[in-house]
């Protein structure tokens, strides 16, 4: 009888370990997803800060009447095309958010209007 209780206890312990392992695997997947999202947001933030810095410098140059003067329309278009190629929306619907590798019809129609 004692052997039976001991075996039952071991089987129950094994089931608990399996359950904990499943929970641990789910937590690892969640953490991996969060880390991936965090890195994506960090990269997006970096690109947006860089773009803001570029625009601020261009605005200061314009205000000071420097060599560049007003921003060239072609330059702005090129900057938007570069942002789009880097994976960000340039359309008014989702501007600045990540495209996650998918093409956006709104962004593409924007480029078609301006070409």
PDB file of C-alpha atoms in Angstrom:
ATOM      1  CA  UNK A   1       0.000   0.000   0.000  1.00  0.00           C
ATOM      2  CA  UNK A   2       2.851   2.324   0.827  1.00  0.00           C
ATOM      3  CA  UNK A   3       4.445   1.723  -2.548  1.00  0.00           C
ATOM      4  CA  UNK A   4       1.174   2.698  -4.217  1.00  0.00           C
ATOM      5  CA  UNK A   5       0.987   6.053  -2.359  1.00  0.00           C
ATOM      6  CA  UNK A   6       4.610   6.744  -3.174  1.00  0.00           C
ATOM      7  CA  UNK A   7       4.029   6.032  -6.893  1.00  0.00           C
ATOM      8  CA  UNK A   8       0.919   8.214  -6.891  1.00  0.00           C
ATOM      9  CA  UNK A   9       2.882  11.035  -5.286  1.00  0.00           C
ATOM     10  CA  UNK A  10       5.638  10.705  -7.885  1.00  0.00           C
ATOM     11  CA  UNK A  11       3.115  10.711 -10.754  1.00  0.00           C
ATOM     12  CA  UNK A  12       1.389  13.766  -9.330  1.00  0.00           C
ATOM     13  CA  UNK A  13       4.729  15.515  -8.944  1.00  0.00           C
ATOM     14  CA  UNK A  14       5.595  14.648 -12.560  1.00  0.00           C
ATOM     15  CA  UNK A  15       2.302  16.149 -13.760  1.00  0.00           C
ATOM     16  CA  UNK A  16       2.986  19.308 -11.792  1.00  0.00           C
ATOM     17  CA  UNK A  17       6.449  19.551 -13.343  1.00  0.00           C
ATOM     18  CA  UNK A  18       4.986  19.151 -16.845  1.00  0.00           C
ATOM     19  CA  UNK A  19       2.417  21.841 -16.106  1.00  0.00           C
ATOM     20  CA  UNK A  20       5.135  24.181 -14.829  1.00  0.00           C
ATOM     21  CA  UNK A  21       7.233  23.452 -17.914  1.00  0.00           C
ATOM     22  CA  UNK A  22       4.302  24.399 -20.166  1.00  0.00           C
ATOM     23  CA  UNK A  23       3.752  27.616 -18.234  1.00  0.00           C
ATOM     24  CA  UNK A  24       7.474  28.375 -18.430  1.00  0.00           C
ATOM     25  CA  UNK A  25       7.469  27.824 -22.207  1.00  0.00           C
ATOM     26  CA  UNK A  26       4.492  30.192 -22.598  1.00  0.00           C
ATOM     27  CA  UNK A  27       6.262  32.834 -20.512  1.00  0.00           C
ATOM     28  CA  UNK A  28       9.424  32.463 -22.614  1.00  0.00           C
ATOM     29  CA  UNK A  29       7.394  32.960 -25.803  1.00  0.00           C
ATOM     30  CA  UNK A  30       5.727  36.047 -24.327  1.00  0.00           C
ATOM     31  CA  UNK A  31       9.067  37.497 -23.254  1.00  0.00           C
ATOM     32  CA  UNK A  32      10.595  36.805 -26.685  1.00  0.00           C
ATOM     33  CA  UNK A  33       7.657  38.576 -28.340  1.00  0.00           C
ATOM     34  CA  UNK A  34       7.987  41.544 -25.967  1.00  0.00           C
ATOM     35  CA  UNK A  35      11.742  41.797 -26.572  1.00  0.00           C
ATOM     36  CA  UNK A  36      11.178  41.717 -30.333  1.00  0.00           C
ATOM     37  CA  UNK A  37       8.508  44.402 -30.086  1.00  0.00           C
ATOM     38  CA  UNK A  38      10.735  46.483 -27.785  1.00  0.00           C
ATOM     39  CA  UNK A  39      13.622  46.331 -30.252  1.00  0.00           C
ATOM     40  CA  UNK A  40      11.312  47.265 -33.114  1.00  0.00           C
ATOM     41  CA  UNK A  41       9.993  50.237 -31.148  1.00  0.00           C
ATOM     42  CA  UNK A  42      13.530  51.291 -30.231  1.00  0.00           C
ATOM     43  CA  UNK A  43      14.523  51.257 -33.901  1.00  0.00           C
ATOM     44  CA  UNK A  44      11.378  53.137 -34.895  1.00  0.00           C
ATOM     45  CA  UNK A  45      12.025  55.692 -32.154  1.00  0.00           C
ATOM     46  CA  UNK A  46      15.619  56.129 -33.310  1.00  0.00           C
ATOM     47  CA  UNK A  47      14.534  56.738 -36.911  1.00  0.00           C
ATOM     48  CA  UNK A  48      11.819  59.173 -35.862  1.00  0.00           C
ATOM     49  CA  UNK A  49      14.218  61.109 -33.624  1.00  0.00           C
ATOM     50  CA  UNK A  50      16.767  61.243 -36.443  1.00  0.00           C
ATOM     51  CA  UNK A  51      14.101  62.487 -38.836  1.00  0.00           C
ATOM     52  CA  UNK A  52      12.958  65.113 -36.330  1.00  0.00           C
ATOM     53  CA  UNK A  53      16.547  66.245 -35.882  1.00  0.00           C
ATOM     54  CA  UNK A  54      16.977  66.545 -39.671  1.00  0.00           C
ATOM     55  CA  UNK A  55      13.757  68.525 -40.003  1.00  0.00           C
ATOM     56  CA  UNK A  56      14.686  70.805 -37.117  1.00  0.00           C
ATOM     57  CA  UNK A  57      18.070  71.543 -38.691  1.00  0.00           C
ATOM     58  CA  UNK A  58      16.405  72.220 -42.053  1.00  0.00           C
ATOM     59  CA  UNK A  59      13.888  74.566 -40.429  1.00  0.00           C
ATOM     60  CA  UNK A  60      16.664  76.434 -38.613  1.00  0.00           C
ATOM     61  CA  UNK A  61      18.578  76.782 -41.873  1.00  0.00           C
ATOM     62  CA  UNK A  62      15.460  78.100 -43.582  1.00  0.00           C
ATOM     63  CA  UNK A  63      14.790  80.611 -40.787  1.00  0.00           C
ATOM     64  CA  UNK A  64      18.374  81.852 -40.889  1.00  0.00           C
ATOM     65  CA  UNK A  65      18.241  82.291 -44.664  1.00  0.00           C
ATOM     66  CA  UNK A  66      21.194  80.000 -45.178  1.00  0.00           C
ATOM     67  CA  UNK A  67      22.449  78.471 -48.382  1.00  0.00           C
ATOM     68  CA  UNK A  68      19.700  75.872 -48.615  1.00  0.00           C
ATOM     69  CA  UNK A  69      16.780  78.263 -48.266  1.00  0.00           C
ATOM     70  CA  UNK A  70      13.397  76.543 -48.504  1.00  0.00           C
ATOM     71  CA  UNK A  71      13.390  72.772 -48.545  1.00  0.00           C
ATOM     72  CA  UNK A  72      13.382  71.414 -52.060  1.00  0.00           C
ATOM     73  CA  UNK A  73      10.189  69.489 -52.825  1.00  0.00           C
ATOM     74  CA  UNK A  74      12.294  66.718 -54.353  1.00  0.00           C
ATOM     75  CA  UNK A  75      14.299  66.452 -51.145  1.00  0.00           C
ATOM     76  CA  UNK A  76      11.151  66.027 -49.045  1.00  0.00           C
ATOM     77  CA  UNK A  77       9.827  63.433 -51.465  1.00  0.00           C
ATOM     78  CA  UNK A  78      13.147  61.575 -51.323  1.00  0.00           C
ATOM     79  CA  UNK A  79      13.087  61.637 -47.526  1.00  0.00           C
ATOM     80  CA  UNK A  80       9.572  60.186 -47.474  1.00  0.00           C
ATOM     81  CA  UNK A  81      10.585  57.508 -49.974  1.00  0.00           C
ATOM     82  CA  UNK A  82      13.579  56.653 -47.759  1.00  0.00           C
ATOM     83  CA  UNK A  83      11.350  56.394 -44.682  1.00  0.00           C
ATOM     84  CA  UNK A  84       8.989  54.126 -46.599  1.00  0.00           C
ATOM     85  CA  UNK A  85      11.894  51.910 -47.671  1.00  0.00           C
ATOM     86  CA  UNK A  86      13.041  51.732 -44.038  1.00  0.00           C
ATOM     87  CA  UNK A  87       9.645  50.251 -43.153  1.00  0.00           C
ATOM     88  CA  UNK A  88       7.551  53.202 -41.994  1.00  0.00           C
ATOM     89  CA  UNK A  89       4.231  54.545 -43.227  1.00  0.00           C
ATOM     90  CA  UNK A  90       4.305  57.937 -44.950  1.00  0.00           C
ATOM     91  CA  UNK A  91       0.574  58.171 -45.644  1.00  0.00           C
ATOM     92  CA  UNK A  92      -1.713  60.426 -43.635  1.00  0.00           C
ATOM     93  CA  UNK A  93      -3.611  57.388 -42.325  1.00  0.00           C
ATOM     94  CA  UNK A  94      -0.737  55.632 -40.496  1.00  0.00           C
ATOM     95  CA  UNK A  95       2.139  58.139 -40.704  1.00  0.00           C
ATOM     96  CA  UNK A  96       5.234  57.116 -38.747  1.00  0.00           C
ATOM     97  CA  UNK A  97       4.033  53.673 -37.684  1.00  0.00           C
ATOM     98  CA  UNK A  98       5.881  50.529 -38.713  1.00  0.00           C
ATOM     99  CA  UNK A  99       4.705  48.762 -41.886  1.00  0.00           C
ATOM    100  CA  UNK A 100       6.064  45.409 -40.623  1.00  0.00           C
ATOM    101  CA  UNK A 101       7.276  44.551 -44.121  1.00  0.00           C
ATOM    102  CA  UNK A 102       3.897  44.907 -45.815  1.00  0.00           C
ATOM    103  CA  UNK A 103       3.150  47.399 -48.578  1.00  0.00           C
ATOM    104  CA  UNK A 104       0.530  50.056 -47.844  1.00  0.00           C
ATOM    105  CA  UNK A 105      -1.890  51.084 -50.569  1.00  0.00           C
ATOM    106  CA  UNK A 106      -2.308  54.538 -49.012  1.00  0.00           C
ATOM    107  CA  UNK A 107       1.447  55.153 -49.050  1.00  0.00           C
ATOM    108  CA  UNK A 108       1.795  53.809 -52.590  1.00  0.00           C
ATOM    109  CA  UNK A 109      -1.060  55.995 -53.825  1.00  0.00           C
ATOM    110  CA  UNK A 110       0.705  58.984 -52.237  1.00  0.00           C
ATOM    111  CA  UNK A 111       3.837  58.208 -54.246  1.00  0.00           C
ATOM    112  CA  UNK A 112       1.812  57.708 -57.434  1.00  0.00           C
ATOM    113  CA  UNK A 113       0.150  61.133 -57.012  1.00  0.00           C
ATOM    114  CA  UNK A 114       3.503  62.863 -56.663  1.00  0.00           C
ATOM    115  CA  UNK A 115       5.304  61.169 -59.524  1.00  0.00           C
TER     116      UNK A 115
END
